[in-house]
C-alpha positions as CSV (number, residue, x, y, z in Angstrom):
1,X,70.0,144.1,91.2
2,X,68.8,141.9,94.0
3,X,67.1,138.6,93.3
4,X,63.7,138.4,94.8
5,X,63.5,134.7,95.3
6,X,66.6,134.0,97.5
7,X,66.1,131.0,99.8
8,X,69.0,131.8,102.1
9,X,70.3,135.0,103.6
10,X,73.5,136.7,102.3
11,X,75.1,135.7,105.6
12,X,74.9,132.0,104.8
13,X,77.5,129.7,103.3
14,X,77.2,126.2,101.8
15,X,79.8,123.7,103.0
16,X,80.2,120.1,101.8
17,X,81.6,117.6,104.2
18,X,83.0,114.5,102.6
19,X,83.8,111.0,104.0
20,X,84.1,107.4,103.0
21,X,81.5,105.0,104.2
22,X,82.1,101.3,104.8
23,X,82.7,99.3,101.6
24,X,79.6,97.2,101.9
25,X,77.4,100.3,102.5
26,X,75.0,101.0,99.6
27,X,76.0,104.7,99.7
28,X,79.6,103.8,98.9
29,X,78.6,101.4,96.2
30,X,76.3,104.0,94.6
31,X,78.2,107.2,95.2
32,X,81.7,106.2,96.2
33,X,81.6,108.5,99.3
34,X,79.2,110.0,101.8
35,X,78.5,113.7,101.6
36,X,76.6,116.2,103.8
37,X,75.9,119.7,102.5
38,X,75.4,122.2,105.3
39,X,73.9,125.6,104.9
40,X,75.4,127.6,107.7
41,X,75.1,131.2,109.0
42,X,78.7,132.2,108.7
43,X,78.4,134.8,111.5
44,X,76.7,132.6,114.1
45,X,77.7,129.1,113.0
46,X,74.1,128.0,113.1
47,X,73.3,125.1,110.8
48,X,70.2,126.2,108.9
49,X,69.6,123.4,106.5
50,X,71.4,120.3,105.2
51,X,71.1,117.5,102.8
52,X,73.0,114.2,102.4
53,X,73.3,111.5,99.8
54,X,71.6,108.9,101.9
55,X,69.7,106.1,100.0
56,X,66.7,106.0,102.3
57,X,64.7,109.3,102.4
58,X,64.0,108.8,106.2
59,X,67.8,108.7,106.8
60,X,68.2,112.2,105.2
61,X,65.3,113.5,107.3
62,X,66.8,112.0,110.5
63,X,70.2,113.4,109.9
64,X,68.7,116.8,109.3
65,X,66.9,116.5,112.6
66,X,70.2,115.7,114.3
67,X,72.0,118.8,112.9
68,X,69.6,121.6,112.1
69,X,69.8,124.3,114.8
70,X,73.2,123.1,116.0
71,X,76.2,125.2,116.0
72,X,78.9,124.1,113.5
73,X,81.5,125.5,116.0
74,X,80.2,123.0,118.6
75,X,82.6,120.6,120.2
76,X,83.0,117.5,118.1
77,X,82.4,115.4,121.3
78,X,78.9,116.9,121.7
79,X,77.9,116.0,118.1
80,X,79.6,112.6,118.4
81,X,77.6,111.8,121.5
82,X,74.4,112.8,119.8
83,X,75.2,110.7,116.7
84,X,76.3,107.6,118.5
85,X,73.3,107.7,120.8
86,X,70.7,108.2,118.2
87,X,71.9,107.1,114.8
88,X,72.4,103.3,114.7
89,X,73.1,102.8,111.0
90,X,76.3,101.7,109.2
91,X,77.0,105.3,108.1
92,X,77.5,106.5,111.7
93,X,81.3,107.0,111.3
94,X,80.9,108.5,107.9
95,X,78.4,111.1,109.3
96,X,80.9,112.1,112.0
97,X,83.8,112.3,109.5
98,X,81.7,114.4,107.1
99,X,80.8,116.8,109.9
100,X,84.4,117.1,111.0
101,X,85.4,117.8,107.4
102,X,82.7,120.5,107.1
103,X,83.7,121.9,110.5
104,X,87.4,122.2,109.3
105,X,86.2,124.0,106.1
106,X,84.1,126.4,108.1
107,X,87.0,127.3,110.4
108,X,89.3,127.7,107.5
109,X,86.8,130.0,105.7
110,X,86.2,132.3,108.6
111,X,89.9,132.4,109.4
112,X,90.7,133.4,105.7
113,X,92.7,130.3,105.1
114,X,92.5,128.7,101.7
115,X,90.1,125.7,101.5
116,X,91.2,122.3,100.5
117,X,88.4,121.3,98.2
């Protein structure tokens, strides 16, 4: 039986990218780590939706704007340039590490390798 209220297509997967933020960062103090959850079309690599555990709601919206529509298979250098040029907060490095972690999980998944969760 098919659920009628699915928000995401069957071709999507959900990937959590984890990283540590700076010790003085409120995210680290509240959550212990920084996380971005990516909804990705597993066939195309397109990032459809995401959420992160940012403290300020505008931060979550801005990070969404940076990633939605991008390809998770993109070169890390492309994403790094986009983040370093537009996101000027203390979580900049944590965002990049979380993306890289999610990217690794994506490639492991599509290659059939076991995931390190």
